[in-house]
mmCIF file of N, CA and C in Angstrom:
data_model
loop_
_atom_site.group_PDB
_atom_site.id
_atom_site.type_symbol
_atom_site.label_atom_id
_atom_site.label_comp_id
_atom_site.label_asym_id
_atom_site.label_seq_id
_atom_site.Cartn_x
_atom_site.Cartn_y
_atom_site.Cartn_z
ATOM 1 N N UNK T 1 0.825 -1.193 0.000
ATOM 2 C CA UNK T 1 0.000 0.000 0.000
ATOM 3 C C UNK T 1 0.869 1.257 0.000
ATOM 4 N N UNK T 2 2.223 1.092 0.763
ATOM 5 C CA UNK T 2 3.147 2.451 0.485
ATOM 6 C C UNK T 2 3.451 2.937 -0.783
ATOM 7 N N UNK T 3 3.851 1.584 -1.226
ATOM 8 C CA UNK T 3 4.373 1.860 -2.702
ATOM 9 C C UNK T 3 2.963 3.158 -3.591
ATOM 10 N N UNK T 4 1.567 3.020 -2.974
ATOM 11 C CA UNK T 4 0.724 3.769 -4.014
ATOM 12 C C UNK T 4 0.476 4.702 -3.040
ATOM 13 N N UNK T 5 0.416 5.033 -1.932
ATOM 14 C CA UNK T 5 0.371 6.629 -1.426
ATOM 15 C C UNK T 5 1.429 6.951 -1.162
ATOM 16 N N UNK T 6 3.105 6.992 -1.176
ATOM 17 C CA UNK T 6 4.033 7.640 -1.277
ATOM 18 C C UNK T 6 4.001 9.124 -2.812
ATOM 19 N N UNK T 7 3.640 8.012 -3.725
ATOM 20 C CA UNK T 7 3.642 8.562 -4.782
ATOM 21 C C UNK T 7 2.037 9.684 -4.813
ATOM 22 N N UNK T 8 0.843 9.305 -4.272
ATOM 23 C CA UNK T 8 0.341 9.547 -4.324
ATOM 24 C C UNK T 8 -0.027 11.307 -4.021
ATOM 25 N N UNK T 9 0.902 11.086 -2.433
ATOM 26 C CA UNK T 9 1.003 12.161 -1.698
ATOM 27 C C UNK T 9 1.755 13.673 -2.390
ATOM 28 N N UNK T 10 2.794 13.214 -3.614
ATOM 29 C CA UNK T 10 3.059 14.350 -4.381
ATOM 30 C C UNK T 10 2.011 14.599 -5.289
ATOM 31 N N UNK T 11 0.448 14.104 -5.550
ATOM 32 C CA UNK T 11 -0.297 14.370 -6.416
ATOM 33 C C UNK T 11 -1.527 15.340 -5.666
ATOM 34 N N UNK T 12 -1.962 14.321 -4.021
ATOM 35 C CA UNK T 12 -2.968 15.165 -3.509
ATOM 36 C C UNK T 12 -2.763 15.872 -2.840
ATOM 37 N N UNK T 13 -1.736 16.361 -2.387
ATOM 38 C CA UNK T 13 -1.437 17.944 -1.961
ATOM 39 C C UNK T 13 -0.529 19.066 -2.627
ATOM 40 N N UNK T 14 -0.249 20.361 -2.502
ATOM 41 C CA UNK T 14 -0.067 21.205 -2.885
ATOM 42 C C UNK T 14 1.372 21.767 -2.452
ATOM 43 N N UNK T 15 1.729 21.581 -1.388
ATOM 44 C CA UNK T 15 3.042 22.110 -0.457
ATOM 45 C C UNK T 15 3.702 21.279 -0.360
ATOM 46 N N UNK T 16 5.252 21.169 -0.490
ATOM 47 C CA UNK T 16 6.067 20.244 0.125
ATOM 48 C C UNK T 16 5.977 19.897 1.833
ATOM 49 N N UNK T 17 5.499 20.536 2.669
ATOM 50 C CA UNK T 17 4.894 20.657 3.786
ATOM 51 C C UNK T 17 4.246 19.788 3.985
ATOM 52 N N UNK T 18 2.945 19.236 3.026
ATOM 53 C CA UNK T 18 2.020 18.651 3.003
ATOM 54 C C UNK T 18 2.395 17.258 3.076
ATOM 55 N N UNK T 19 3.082 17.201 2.072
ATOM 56 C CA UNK T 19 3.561 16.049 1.514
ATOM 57 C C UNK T 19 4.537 15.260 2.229
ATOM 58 N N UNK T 20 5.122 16.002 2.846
ATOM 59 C CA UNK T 20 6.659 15.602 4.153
ATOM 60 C C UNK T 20 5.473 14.587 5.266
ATOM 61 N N UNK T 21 4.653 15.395 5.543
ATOM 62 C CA UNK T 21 3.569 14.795 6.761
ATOM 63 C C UNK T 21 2.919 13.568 6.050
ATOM 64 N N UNK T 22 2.638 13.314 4.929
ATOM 65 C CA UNK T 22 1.525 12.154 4.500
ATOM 66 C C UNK T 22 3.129 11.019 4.335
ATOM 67 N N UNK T 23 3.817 11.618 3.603
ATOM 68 C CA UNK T 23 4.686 10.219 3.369
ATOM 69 C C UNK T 23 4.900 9.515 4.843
ATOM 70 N N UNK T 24 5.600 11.089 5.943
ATOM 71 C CA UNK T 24 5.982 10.663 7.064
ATOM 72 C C UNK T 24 4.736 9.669 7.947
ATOM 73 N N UNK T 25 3.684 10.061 7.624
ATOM 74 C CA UNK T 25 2.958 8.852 8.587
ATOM 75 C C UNK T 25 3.053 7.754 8.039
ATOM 76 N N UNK T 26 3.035 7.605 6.381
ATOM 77 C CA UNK T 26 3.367 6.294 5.846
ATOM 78 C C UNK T 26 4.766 5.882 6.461
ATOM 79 N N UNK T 27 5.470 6.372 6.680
ATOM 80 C CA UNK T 27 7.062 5.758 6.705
ATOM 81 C C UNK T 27 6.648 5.063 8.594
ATOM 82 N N UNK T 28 6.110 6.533 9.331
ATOM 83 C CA UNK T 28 5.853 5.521 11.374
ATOM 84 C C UNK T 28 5.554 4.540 10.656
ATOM 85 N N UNK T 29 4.069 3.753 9.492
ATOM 86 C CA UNK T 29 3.838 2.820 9.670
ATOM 87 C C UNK T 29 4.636 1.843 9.742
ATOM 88 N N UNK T 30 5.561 1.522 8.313
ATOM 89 C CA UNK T 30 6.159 1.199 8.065
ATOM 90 C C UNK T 30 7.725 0.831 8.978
ATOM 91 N N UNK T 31 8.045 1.997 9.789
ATOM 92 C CA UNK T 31 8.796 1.685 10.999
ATOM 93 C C UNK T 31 8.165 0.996 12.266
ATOM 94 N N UNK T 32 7.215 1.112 12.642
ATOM 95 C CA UNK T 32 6.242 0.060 13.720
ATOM 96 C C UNK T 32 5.996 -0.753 13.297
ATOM 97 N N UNK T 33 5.857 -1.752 11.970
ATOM 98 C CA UNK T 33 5.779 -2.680 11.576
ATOM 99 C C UNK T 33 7.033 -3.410 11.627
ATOM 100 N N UNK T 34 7.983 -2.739 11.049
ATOM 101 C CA UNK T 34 9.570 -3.567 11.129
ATOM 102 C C UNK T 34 9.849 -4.042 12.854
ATOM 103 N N UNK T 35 9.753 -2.693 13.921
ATOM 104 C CA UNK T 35 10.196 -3.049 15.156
ATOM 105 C C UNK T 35 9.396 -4.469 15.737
ATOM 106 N N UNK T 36 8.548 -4.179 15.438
ATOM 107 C CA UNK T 36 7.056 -5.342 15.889
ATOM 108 C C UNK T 36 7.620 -6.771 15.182
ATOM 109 N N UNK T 37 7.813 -6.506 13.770
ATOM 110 C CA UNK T 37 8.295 -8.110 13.100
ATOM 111 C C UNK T 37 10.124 -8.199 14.295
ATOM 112 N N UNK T 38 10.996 -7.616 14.660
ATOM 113 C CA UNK T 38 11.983 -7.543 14.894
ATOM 114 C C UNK T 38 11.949 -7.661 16.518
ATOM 115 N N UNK T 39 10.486 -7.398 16.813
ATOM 116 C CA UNK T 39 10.567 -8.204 18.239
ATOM 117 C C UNK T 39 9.652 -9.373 18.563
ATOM 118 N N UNK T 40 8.790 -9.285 17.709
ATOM 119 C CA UNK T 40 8.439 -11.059 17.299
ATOM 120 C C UNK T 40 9.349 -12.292 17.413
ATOM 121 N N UNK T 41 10.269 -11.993 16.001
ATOM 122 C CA UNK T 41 11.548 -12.914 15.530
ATOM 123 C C UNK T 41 11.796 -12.857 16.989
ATOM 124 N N UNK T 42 12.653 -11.923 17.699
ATOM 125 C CA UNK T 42 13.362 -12.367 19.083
ATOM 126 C C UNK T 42 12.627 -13.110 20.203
ATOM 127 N N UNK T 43 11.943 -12.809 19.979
ATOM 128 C CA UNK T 43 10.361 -13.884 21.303
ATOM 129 C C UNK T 43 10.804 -15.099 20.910
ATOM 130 N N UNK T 44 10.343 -15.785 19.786
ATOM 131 C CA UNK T 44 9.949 -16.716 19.185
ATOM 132 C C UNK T 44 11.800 -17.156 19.289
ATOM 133 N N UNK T 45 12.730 -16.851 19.329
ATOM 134 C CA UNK T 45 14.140 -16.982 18.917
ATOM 135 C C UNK T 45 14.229 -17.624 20.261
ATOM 136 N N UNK T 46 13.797 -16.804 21.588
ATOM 137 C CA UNK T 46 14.149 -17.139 23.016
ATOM 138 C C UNK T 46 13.511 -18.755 23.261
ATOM 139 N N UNK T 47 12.167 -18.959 22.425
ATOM 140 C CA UNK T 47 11.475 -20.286 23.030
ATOM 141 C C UNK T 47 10.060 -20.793 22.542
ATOM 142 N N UNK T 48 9.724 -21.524 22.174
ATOM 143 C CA UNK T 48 8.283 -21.723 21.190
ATOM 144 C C UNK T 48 7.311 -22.005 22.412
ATOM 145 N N UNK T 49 7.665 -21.932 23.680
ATOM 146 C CA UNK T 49 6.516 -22.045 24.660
ATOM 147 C C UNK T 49 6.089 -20.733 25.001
ATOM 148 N N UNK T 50 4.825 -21.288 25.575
ATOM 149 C CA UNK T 50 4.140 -19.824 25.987
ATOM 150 C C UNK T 50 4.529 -19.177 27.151
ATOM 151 N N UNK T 51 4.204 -17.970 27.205
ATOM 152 C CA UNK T 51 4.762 -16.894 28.299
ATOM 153 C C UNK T 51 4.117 -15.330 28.340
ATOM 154 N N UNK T 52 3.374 -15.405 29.634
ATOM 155 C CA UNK T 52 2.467 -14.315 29.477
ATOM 156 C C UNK T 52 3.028 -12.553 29.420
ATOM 157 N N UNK T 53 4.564 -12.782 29.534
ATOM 158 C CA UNK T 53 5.641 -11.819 29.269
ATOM 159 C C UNK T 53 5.742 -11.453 27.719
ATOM 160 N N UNK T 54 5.837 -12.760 26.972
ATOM 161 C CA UNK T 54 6.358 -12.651 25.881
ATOM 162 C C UNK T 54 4.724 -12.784 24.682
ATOM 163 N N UNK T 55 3.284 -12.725 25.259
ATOM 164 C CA UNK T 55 2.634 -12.692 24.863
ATOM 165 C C UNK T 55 2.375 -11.014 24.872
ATOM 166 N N UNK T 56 2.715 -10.773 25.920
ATOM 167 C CA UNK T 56 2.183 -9.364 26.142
ATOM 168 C C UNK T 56 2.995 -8.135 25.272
ATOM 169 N N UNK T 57 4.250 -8.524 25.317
ATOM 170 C CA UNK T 57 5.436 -7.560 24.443
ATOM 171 C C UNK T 57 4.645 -7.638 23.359
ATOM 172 N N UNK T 58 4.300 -8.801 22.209
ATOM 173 C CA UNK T 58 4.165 -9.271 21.131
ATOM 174 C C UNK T 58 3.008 -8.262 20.972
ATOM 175 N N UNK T 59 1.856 -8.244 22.102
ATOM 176 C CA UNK T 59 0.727 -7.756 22.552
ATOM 177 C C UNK T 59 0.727 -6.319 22.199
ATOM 178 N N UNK T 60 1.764 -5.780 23.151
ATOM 179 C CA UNK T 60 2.565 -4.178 22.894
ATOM 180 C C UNK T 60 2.347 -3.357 21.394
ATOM 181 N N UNK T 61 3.074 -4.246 20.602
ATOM 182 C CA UNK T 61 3.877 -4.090 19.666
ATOM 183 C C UNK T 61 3.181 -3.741 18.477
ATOM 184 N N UNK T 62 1.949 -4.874 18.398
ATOM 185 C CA UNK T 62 1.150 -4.752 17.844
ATOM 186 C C UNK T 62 -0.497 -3.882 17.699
ATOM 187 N N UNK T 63 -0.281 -3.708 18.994
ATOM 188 C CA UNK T 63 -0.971 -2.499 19.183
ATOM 189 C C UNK T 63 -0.451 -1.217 18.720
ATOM 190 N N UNK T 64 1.372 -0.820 18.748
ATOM 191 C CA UNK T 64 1.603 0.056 18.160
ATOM 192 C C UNK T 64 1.584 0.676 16.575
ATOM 193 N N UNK T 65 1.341 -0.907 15.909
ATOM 194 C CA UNK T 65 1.078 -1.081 14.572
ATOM 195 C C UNK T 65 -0.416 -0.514 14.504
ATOM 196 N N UNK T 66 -1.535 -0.878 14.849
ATOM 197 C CA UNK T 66 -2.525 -0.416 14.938
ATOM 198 C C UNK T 66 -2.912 1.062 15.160
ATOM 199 N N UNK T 67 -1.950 1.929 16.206
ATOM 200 C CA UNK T 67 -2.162 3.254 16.591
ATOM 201 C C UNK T 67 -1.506 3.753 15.435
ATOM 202 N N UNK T 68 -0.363 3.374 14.901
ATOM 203 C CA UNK T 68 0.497 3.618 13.764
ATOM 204 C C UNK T 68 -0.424 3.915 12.766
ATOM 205 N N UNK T 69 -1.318 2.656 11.956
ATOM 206 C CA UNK T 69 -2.474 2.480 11.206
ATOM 207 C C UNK T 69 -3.355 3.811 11.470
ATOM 208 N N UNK T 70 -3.630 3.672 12.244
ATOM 209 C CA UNK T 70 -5.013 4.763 12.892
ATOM 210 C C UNK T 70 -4.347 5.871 12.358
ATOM 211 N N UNK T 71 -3.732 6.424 12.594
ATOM 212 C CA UNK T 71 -3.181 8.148 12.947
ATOM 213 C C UNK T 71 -2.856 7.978 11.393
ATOM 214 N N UNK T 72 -2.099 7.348 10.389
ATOM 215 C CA UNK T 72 -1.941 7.202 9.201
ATOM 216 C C UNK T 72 -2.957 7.730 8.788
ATOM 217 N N UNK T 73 -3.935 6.742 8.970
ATOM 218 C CA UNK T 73 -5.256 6.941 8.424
ATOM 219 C C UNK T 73 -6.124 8.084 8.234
ATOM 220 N N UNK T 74 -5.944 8.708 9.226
ATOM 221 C CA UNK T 74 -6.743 9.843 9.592
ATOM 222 C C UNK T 74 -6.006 11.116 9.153
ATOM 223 N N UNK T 75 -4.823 10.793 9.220
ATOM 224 C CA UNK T 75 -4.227 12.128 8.421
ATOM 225 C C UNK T 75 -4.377 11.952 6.892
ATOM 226 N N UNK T 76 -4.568 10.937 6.089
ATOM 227 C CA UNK T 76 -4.750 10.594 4.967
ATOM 228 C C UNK T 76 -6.063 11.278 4.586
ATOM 229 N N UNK T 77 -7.116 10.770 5.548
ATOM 230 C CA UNK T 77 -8.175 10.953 5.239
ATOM 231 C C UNK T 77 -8.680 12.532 5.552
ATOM 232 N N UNK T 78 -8.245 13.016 6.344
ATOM 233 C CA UNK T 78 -7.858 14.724 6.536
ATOM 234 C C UNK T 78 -7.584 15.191 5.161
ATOM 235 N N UNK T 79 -6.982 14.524 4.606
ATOM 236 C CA UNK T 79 -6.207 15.155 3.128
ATOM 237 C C UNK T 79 -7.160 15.128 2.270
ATOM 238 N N UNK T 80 -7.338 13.900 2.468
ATOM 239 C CA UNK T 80 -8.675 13.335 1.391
ATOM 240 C C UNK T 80 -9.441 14.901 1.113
ATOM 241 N N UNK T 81 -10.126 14.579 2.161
ATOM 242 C CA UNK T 81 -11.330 15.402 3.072
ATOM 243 C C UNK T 81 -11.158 16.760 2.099
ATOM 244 N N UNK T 82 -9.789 17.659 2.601
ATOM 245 C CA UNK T 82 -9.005 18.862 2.043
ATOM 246 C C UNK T 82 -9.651 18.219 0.834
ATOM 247 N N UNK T 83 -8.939 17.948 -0.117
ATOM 248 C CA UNK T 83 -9.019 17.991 -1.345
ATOM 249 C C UNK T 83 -10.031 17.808 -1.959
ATOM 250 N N UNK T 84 -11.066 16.907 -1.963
ATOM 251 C CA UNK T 84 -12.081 16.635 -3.068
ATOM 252 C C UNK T 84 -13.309 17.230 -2.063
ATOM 253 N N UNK T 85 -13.680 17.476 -0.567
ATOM 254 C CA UNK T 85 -14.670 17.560 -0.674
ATOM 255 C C UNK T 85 -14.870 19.092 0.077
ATOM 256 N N UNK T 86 -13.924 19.536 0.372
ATOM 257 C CA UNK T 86 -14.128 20.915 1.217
ATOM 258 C C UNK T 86 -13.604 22.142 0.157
ATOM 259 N N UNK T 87 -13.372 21.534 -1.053
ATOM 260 C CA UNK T 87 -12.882 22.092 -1.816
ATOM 261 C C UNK T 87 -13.825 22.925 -2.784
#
């Protein structure tokens, strides 16, 4: 999905300003996703049994992917918003 709103973001806004902020929430996502896969791998590296420690990090992590998602989203859709319909 980066690959089509990176590019996108130099089409639906107007300011380099604009555009710094839409890629940049694409890129948090994209960085909370890597840390999250990168503390997965290490859980899973320590032991394939369960552990309500290592459920909960995993737990963490992925929630930050989600808040990541969210706030993406909404600044996207802010833009949206700007452009085609307040326009």
């Amino acid at each position: 999905l980066a690959v089509f709103m990176i590019p996108a973001a130099f089409w639906l806004v107007q300011t380099w300003l604009e555009v710094n902020l839409l890629v940049s929430f694409v890129v948090l996502v994209l960085i909370t996703e890597v840390l999250n896969t990168g503390i997965e791998s290490a859980i899973e590296r320590i032991g394939l049994e369960r552990h309500e420690l290592s459920k909960r990090a995993k737990d963490v992590f992925s929630d930050a992917v989600m808040l990541a998602l969210l706030l993406c989203g909404g600044v996207w859709l802010a833009a949206l918003y700007t452009r085609f319909i307040a326009a």
